[in-house]
PDB file of C-alpha atoms in Angstrom:
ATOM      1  CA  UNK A   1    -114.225   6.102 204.225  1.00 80.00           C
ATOM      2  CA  UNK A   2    -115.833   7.600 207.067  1.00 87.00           C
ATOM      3  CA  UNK A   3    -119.822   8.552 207.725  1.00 92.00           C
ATOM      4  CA  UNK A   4    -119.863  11.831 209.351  1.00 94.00           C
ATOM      5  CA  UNK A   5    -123.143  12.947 210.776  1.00 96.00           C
ATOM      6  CA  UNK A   6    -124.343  16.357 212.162  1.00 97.00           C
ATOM      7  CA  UNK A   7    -126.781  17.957 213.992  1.00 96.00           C
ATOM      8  CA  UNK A   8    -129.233  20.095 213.902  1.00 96.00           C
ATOM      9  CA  UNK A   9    -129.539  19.621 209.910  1.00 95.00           C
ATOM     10  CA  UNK A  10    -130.948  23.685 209.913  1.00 95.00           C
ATOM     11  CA  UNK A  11    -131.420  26.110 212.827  1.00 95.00           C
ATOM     12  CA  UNK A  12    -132.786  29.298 212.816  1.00 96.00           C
ATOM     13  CA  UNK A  13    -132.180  31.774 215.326  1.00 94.00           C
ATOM     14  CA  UNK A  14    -132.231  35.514 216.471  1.00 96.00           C
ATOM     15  CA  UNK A  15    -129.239  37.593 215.983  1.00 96.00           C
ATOM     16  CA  UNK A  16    -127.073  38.033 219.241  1.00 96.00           C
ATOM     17  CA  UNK A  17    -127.980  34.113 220.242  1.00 96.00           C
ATOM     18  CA  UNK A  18    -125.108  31.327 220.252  1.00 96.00           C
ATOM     19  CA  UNK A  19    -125.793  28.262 218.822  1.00 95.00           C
ATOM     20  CA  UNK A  20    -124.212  24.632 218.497  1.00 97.00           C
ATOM     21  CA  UNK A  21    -123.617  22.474 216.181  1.00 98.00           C
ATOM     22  CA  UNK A  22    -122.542  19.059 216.497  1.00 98.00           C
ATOM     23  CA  UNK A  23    -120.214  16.440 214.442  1.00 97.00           C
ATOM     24  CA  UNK A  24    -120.232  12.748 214.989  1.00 97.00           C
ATOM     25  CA  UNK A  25    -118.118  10.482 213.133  1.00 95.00           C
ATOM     26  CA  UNK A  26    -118.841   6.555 212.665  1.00 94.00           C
ATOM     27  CA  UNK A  27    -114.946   5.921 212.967  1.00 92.00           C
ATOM     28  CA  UNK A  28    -111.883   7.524 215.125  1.00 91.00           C
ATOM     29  CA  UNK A  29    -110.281  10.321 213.130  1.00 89.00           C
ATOM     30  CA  UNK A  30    -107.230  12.689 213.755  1.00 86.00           C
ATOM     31  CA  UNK A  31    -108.145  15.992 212.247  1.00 88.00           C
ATOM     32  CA  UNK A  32    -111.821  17.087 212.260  1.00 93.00           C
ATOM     33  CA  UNK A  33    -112.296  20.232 209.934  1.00 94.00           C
ATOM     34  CA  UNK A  34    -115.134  22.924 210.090  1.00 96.00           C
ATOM     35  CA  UNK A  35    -116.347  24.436 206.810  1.00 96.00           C
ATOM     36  CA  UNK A  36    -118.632  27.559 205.750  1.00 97.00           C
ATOM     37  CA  UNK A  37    -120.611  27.483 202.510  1.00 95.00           C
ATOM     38  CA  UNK A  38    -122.200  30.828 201.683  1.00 94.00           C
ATOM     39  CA  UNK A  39    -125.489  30.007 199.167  1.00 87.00           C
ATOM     40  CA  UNK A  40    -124.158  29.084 195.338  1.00 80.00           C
ATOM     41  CA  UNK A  41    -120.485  29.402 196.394  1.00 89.00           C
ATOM     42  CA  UNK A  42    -117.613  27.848 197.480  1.00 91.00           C
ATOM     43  CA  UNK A  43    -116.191  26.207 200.713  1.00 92.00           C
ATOM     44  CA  UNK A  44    -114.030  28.580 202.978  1.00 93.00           C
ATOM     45  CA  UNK A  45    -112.167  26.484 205.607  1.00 93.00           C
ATOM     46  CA  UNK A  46    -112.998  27.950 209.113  1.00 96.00           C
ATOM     47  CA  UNK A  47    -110.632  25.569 211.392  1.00 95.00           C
ATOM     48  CA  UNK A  48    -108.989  22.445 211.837  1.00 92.00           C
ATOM     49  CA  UNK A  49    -109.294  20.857 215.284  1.00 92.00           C
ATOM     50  CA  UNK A  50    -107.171  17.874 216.835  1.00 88.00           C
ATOM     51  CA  UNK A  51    -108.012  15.979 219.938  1.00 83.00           C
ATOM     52  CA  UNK A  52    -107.073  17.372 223.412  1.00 81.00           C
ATOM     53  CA  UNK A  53    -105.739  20.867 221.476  1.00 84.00           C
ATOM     54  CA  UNK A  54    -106.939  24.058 220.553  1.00 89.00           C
ATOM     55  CA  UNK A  55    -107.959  24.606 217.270  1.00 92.00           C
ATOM     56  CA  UNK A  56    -106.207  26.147 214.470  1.00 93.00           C
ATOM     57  CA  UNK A  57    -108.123  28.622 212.835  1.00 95.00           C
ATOM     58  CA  UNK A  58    -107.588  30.561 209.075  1.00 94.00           C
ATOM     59  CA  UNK A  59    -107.899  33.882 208.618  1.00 93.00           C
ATOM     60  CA  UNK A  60    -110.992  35.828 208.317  1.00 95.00           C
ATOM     61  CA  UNK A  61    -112.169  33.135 211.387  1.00 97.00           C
ATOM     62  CA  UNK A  62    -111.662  33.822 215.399  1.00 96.00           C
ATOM     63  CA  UNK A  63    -112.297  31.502 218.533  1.00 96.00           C
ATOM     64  CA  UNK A  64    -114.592  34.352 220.238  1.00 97.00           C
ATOM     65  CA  UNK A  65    -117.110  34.038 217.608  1.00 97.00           C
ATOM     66  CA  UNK A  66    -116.266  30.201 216.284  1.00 97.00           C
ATOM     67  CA  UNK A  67    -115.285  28.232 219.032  1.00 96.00           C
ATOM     68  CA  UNK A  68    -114.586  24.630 218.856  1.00 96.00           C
ATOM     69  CA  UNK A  69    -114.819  21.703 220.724  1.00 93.00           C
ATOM     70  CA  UNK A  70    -113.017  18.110 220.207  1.00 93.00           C
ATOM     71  CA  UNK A  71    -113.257  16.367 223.439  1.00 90.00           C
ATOM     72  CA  UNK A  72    -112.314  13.021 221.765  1.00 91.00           C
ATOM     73  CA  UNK A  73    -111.578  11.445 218.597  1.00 91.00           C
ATOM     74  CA  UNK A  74    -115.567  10.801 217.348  1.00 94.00           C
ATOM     75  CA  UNK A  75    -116.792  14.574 218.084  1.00 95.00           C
ATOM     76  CA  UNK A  76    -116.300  17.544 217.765  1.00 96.00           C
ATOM     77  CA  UNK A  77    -119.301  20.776 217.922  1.00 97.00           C
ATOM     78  CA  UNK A  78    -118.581  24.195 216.113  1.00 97.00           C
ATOM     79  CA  UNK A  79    -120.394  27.375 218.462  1.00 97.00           C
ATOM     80  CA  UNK A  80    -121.352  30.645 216.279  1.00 97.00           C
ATOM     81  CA  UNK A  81    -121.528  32.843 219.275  1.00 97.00           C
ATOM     82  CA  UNK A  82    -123.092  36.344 218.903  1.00 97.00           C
ATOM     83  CA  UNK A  83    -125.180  35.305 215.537  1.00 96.00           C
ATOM     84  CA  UNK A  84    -125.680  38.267 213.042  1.00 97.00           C
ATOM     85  CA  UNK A  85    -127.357  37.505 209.528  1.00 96.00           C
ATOM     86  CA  UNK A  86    -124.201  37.503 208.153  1.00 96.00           C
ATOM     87  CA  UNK A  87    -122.783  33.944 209.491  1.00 97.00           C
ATOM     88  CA  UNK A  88    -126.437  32.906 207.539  1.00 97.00           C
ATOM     89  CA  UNK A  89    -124.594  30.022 205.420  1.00 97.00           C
ATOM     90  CA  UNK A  90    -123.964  26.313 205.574  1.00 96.00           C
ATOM     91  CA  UNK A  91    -121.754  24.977 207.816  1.00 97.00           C
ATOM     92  CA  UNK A  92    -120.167  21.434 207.288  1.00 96.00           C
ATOM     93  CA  UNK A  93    -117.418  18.958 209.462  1.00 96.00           C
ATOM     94  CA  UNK A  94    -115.383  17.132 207.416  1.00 94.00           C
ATOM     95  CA  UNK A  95    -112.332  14.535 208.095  1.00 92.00           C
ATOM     96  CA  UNK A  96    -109.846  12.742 205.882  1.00 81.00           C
ATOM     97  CA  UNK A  97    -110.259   9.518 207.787  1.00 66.00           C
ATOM     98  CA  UNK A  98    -107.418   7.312 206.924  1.00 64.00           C
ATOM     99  CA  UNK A  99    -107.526   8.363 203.534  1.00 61.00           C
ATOM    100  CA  UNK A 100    -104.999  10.889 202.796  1.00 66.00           C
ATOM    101  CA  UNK A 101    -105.773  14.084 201.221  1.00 69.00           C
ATOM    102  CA  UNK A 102    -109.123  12.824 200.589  1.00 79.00           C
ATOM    103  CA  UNK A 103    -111.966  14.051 202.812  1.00 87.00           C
ATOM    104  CA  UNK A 104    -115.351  12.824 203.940  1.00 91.00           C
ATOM    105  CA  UNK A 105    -118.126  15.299 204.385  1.00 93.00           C
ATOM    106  CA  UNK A 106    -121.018  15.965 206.550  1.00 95.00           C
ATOM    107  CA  UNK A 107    -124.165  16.706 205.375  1.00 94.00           C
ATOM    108  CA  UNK A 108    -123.959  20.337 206.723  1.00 95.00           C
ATOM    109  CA  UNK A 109    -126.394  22.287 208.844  1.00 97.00           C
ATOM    110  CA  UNK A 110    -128.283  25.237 207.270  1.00 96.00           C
ATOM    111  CA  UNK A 111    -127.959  28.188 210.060  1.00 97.00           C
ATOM    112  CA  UNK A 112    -130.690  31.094 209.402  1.00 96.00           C
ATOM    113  CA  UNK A 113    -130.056  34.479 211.388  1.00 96.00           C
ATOM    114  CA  UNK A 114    -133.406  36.340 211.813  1.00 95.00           C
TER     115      UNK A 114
ATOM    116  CA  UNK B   1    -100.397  29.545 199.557  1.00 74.00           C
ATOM    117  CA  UNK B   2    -101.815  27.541 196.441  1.00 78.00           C
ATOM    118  CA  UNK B   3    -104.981  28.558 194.579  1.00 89.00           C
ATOM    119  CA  UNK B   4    -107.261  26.686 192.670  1.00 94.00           C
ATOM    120  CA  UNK B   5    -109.467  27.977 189.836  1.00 95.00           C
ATOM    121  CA  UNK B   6    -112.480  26.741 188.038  1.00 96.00           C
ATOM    122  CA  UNK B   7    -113.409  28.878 184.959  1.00 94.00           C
ATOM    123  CA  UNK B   8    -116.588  27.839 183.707  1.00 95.00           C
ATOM    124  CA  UNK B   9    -119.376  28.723 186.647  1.00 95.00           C
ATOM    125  CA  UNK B  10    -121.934  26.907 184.285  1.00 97.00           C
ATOM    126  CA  UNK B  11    -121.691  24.364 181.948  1.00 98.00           C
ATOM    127  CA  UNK B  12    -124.919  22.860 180.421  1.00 97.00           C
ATOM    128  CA  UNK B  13    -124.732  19.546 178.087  1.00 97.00           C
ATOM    129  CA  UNK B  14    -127.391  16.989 176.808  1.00 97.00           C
ATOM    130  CA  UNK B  15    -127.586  13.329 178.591  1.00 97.00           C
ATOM    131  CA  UNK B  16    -124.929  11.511 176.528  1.00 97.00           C
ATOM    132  CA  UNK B  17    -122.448  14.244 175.608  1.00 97.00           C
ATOM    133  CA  UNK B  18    -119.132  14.024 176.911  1.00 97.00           C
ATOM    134  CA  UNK B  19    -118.130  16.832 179.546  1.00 98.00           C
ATOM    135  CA  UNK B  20    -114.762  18.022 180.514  1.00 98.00           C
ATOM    136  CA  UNK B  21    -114.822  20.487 183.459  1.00 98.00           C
ATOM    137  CA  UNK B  22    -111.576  22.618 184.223  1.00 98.00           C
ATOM    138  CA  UNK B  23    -109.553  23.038 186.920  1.00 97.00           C
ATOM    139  CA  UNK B  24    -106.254  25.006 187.172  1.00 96.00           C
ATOM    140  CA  UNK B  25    -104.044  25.323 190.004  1.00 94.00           C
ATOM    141  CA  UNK B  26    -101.322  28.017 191.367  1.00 91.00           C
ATOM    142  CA  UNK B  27     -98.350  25.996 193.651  1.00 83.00           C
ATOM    143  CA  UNK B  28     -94.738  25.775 193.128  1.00 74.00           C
ATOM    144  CA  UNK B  29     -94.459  22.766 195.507  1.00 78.00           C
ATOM    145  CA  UNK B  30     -96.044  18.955 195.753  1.00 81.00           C
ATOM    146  CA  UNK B  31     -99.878  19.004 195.408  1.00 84.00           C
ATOM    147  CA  UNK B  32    -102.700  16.752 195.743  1.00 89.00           C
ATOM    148  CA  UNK B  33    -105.245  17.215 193.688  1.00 93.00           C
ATOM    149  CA  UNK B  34    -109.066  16.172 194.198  1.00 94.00           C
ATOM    150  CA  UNK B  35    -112.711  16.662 192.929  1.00 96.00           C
ATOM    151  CA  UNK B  36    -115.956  16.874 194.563  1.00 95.00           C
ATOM    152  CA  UNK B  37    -119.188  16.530 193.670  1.00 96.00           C
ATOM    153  CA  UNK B  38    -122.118  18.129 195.636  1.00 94.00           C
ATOM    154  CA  UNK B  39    -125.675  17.845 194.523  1.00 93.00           C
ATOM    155  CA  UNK B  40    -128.176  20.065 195.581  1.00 89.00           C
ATOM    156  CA  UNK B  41    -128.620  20.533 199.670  1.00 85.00           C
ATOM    157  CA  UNK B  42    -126.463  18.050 200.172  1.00 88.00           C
ATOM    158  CA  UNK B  43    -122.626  17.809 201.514  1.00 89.00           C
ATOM    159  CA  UNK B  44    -120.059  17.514 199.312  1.00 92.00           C
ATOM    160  CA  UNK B  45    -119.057  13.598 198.165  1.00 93.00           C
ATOM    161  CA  UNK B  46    -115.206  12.414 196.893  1.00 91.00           C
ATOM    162  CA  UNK B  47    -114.650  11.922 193.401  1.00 94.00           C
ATOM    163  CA  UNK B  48    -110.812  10.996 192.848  1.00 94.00           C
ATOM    164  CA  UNK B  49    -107.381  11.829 193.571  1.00 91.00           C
ATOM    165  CA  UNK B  50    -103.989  12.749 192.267  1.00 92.00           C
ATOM    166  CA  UNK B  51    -100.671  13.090 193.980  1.00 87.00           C
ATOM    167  CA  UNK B  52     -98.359  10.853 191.654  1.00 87.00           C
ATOM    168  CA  UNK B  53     -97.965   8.325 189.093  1.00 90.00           C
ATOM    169  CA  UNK B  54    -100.673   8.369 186.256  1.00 93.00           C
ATOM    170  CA  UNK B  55    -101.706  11.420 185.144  1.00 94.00           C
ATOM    171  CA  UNK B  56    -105.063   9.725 184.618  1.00 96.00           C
ATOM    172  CA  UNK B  57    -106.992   9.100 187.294  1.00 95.00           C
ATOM    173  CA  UNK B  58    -109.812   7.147 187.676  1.00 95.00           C
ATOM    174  CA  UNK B  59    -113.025   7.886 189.746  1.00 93.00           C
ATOM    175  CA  UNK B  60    -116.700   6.556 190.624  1.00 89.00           C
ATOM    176  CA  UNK B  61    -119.651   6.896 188.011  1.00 92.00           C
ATOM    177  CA  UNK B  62    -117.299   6.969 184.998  1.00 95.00           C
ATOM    178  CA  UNK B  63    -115.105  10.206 186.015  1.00 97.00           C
ATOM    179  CA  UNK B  64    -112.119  10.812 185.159  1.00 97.00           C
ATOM    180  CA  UNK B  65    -109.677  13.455 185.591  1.00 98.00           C
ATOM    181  CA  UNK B  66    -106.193  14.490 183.801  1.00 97.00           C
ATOM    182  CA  UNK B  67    -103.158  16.298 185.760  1.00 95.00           C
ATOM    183  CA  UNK B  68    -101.245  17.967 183.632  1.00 94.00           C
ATOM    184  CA  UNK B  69     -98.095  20.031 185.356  1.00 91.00           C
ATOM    185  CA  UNK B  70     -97.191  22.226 182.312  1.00 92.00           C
ATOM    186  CA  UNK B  71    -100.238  23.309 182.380  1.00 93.00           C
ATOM    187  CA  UNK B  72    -100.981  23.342 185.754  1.00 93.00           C
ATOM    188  CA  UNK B  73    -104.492  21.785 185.399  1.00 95.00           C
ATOM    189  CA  UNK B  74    -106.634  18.739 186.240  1.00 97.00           C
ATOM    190  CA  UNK B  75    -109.848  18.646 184.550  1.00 98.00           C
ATOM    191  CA  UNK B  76    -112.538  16.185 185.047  1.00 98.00           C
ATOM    192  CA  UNK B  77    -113.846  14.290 182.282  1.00 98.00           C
ATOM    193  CA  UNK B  78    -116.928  12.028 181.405  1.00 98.00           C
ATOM    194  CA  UNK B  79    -117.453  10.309 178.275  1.00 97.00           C
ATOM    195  CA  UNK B  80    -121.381   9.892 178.910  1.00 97.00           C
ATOM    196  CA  UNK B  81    -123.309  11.767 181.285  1.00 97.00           C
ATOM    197  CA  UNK B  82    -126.583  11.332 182.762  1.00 96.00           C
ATOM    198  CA  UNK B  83    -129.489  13.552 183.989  1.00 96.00           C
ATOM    199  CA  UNK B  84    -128.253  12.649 187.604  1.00 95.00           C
ATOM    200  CA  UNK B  85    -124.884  13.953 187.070  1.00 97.00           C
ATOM    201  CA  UNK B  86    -126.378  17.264 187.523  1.00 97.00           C
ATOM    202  CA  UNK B  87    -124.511  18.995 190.487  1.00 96.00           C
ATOM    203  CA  UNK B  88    -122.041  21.506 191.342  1.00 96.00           C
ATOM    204  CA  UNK B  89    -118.103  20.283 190.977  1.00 97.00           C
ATOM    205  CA  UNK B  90    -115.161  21.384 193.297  1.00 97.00           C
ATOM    206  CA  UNK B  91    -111.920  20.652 192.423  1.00 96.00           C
ATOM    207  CA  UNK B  92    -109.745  21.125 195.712  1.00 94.00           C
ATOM    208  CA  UNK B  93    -106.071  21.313 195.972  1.00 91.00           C
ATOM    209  CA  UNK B  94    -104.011  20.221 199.609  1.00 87.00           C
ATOM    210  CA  UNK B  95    -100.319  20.822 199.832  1.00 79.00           C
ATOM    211  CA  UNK B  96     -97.606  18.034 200.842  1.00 66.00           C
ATOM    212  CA  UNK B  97     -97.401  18.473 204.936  1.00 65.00           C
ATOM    213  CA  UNK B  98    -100.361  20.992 204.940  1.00 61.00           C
ATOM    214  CA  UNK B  99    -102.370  19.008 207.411  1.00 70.00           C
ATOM    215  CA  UNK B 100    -104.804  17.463 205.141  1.00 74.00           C
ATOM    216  CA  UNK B 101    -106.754  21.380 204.558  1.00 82.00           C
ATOM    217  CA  UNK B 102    -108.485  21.445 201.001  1.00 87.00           C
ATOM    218  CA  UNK B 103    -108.527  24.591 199.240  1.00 90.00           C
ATOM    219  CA  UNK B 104    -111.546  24.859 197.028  1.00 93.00           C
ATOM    220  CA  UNK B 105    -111.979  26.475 193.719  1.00 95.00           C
ATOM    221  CA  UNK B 106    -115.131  28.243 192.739  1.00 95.00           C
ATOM    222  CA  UNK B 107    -117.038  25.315 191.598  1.00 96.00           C
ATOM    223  CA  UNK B 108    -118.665  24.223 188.179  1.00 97.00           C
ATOM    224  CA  UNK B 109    -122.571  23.757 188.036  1.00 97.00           C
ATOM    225  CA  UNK B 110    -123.008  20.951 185.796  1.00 97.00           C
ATOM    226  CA  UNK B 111    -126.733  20.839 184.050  1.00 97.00           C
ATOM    227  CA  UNK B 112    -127.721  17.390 182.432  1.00 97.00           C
ATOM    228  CA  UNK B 113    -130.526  18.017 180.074  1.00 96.00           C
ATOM    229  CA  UNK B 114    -132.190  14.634 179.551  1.00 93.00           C
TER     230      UNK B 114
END
């Protein structure tokens, strides 16, 4: 398995900031994958990001407001540029490790827009 | 694109009873199949697995889960539950060569009344 840990745990901010959010694994890992949880609901994939590329993002998500980072295979930080109350929601890292098909979350960070 | 529904938002049970959760999912190709557990404000944790072989699988705390591919389903199963099973339950589907990305269904709120 792998321990993924990220920071801040919550945030709250004004709308039309940017903030960051980081993800550290305890273990190298290939994919690194960026999830939004809205409260009582489910978990929309926002991107999937390899080392030394671009990430891929799925619909509904852009790289102007959601940029990622993954300078190397431990890290990897999700920005929510522009913040309006509506990104308000839980955001999570995840990886599969060397597991396939199985993944290993982080604990998520709680973003508040004022 | 696969899909993955969960029809019961809520299921309630006494500490003892057995539970069986559903889960039923839309592909025409090979699937893995997975379930998640996530208790309240924290990230989501593995359960189990199924790509091939036994249609039962086994998982941690006594879960158990069923694929069934004329039915399209794989429902999660516990013969004995406890007060601290209490949590919401994802079943997730990821697609042979899909890169590892989950889909999630709805989720299940499991309540334990001791």
């Amino acid at each position: 398995s792998v321990l993924l840990y990220q920071k801040p745990n919550r945030d709250i901010c004004q709308s039309g900031t940017s903030l960051k959010i980081q993800c550290v694994a305890d273990s190298q890992v290939v994919s690194m994958f960026w999830y939004q949880q809205f409260q009582e609901q489910s978990l929309m994939l926002m991107a999937t990001a390899n080392e030394g590329s671009e990430a891929t993002y799925e619909s509904g998500f852009t790289k102007d407001k959601f940029p990622i980072s993954r300078p190397n295979l431990t890290f990897s930080t999700l920005t929510v540029n522009n913040a309006r109350p509506g990104d308000s929601s839980i955001y999570f890292c995840s990886s599969s490790g060397t597991g396939l098909y199985e993944q290993y979350f982080g604990p998520g960070t709680r973003l508040t827009v004022l | 694109t696969q899909t993955v529904s969960q029809s019961d938002a809520h299921v309630t049970v006494f500490e003892g009873d057995s539970v069986e959760l559903r889960c039923n999912y839309s592909y025409g190709g090979s699937i893995y199949l997975s379930w998640y557990i996530q208790h309240h404000g924290r990230g989501l944790q593995f359960l189990l697995k199924y790509y091939s072989g036994n249609p039962v699988v086994q998982g941690v705390n006594g879960f158990e889960a069923e694929f069934s591919k004329s039915d399209s389903s794989f429902h999660l199963r516990k013969a004995s539950v406890h007060w601290s099973d209490s949590a919401v339950y994802f079943c997730a589907a990821s697609i042979t060569g899909g890169n590892n990305k989950l889909t999630f269904g709805q989720g299940t709120v499991l309540s334990v009344i001791p």
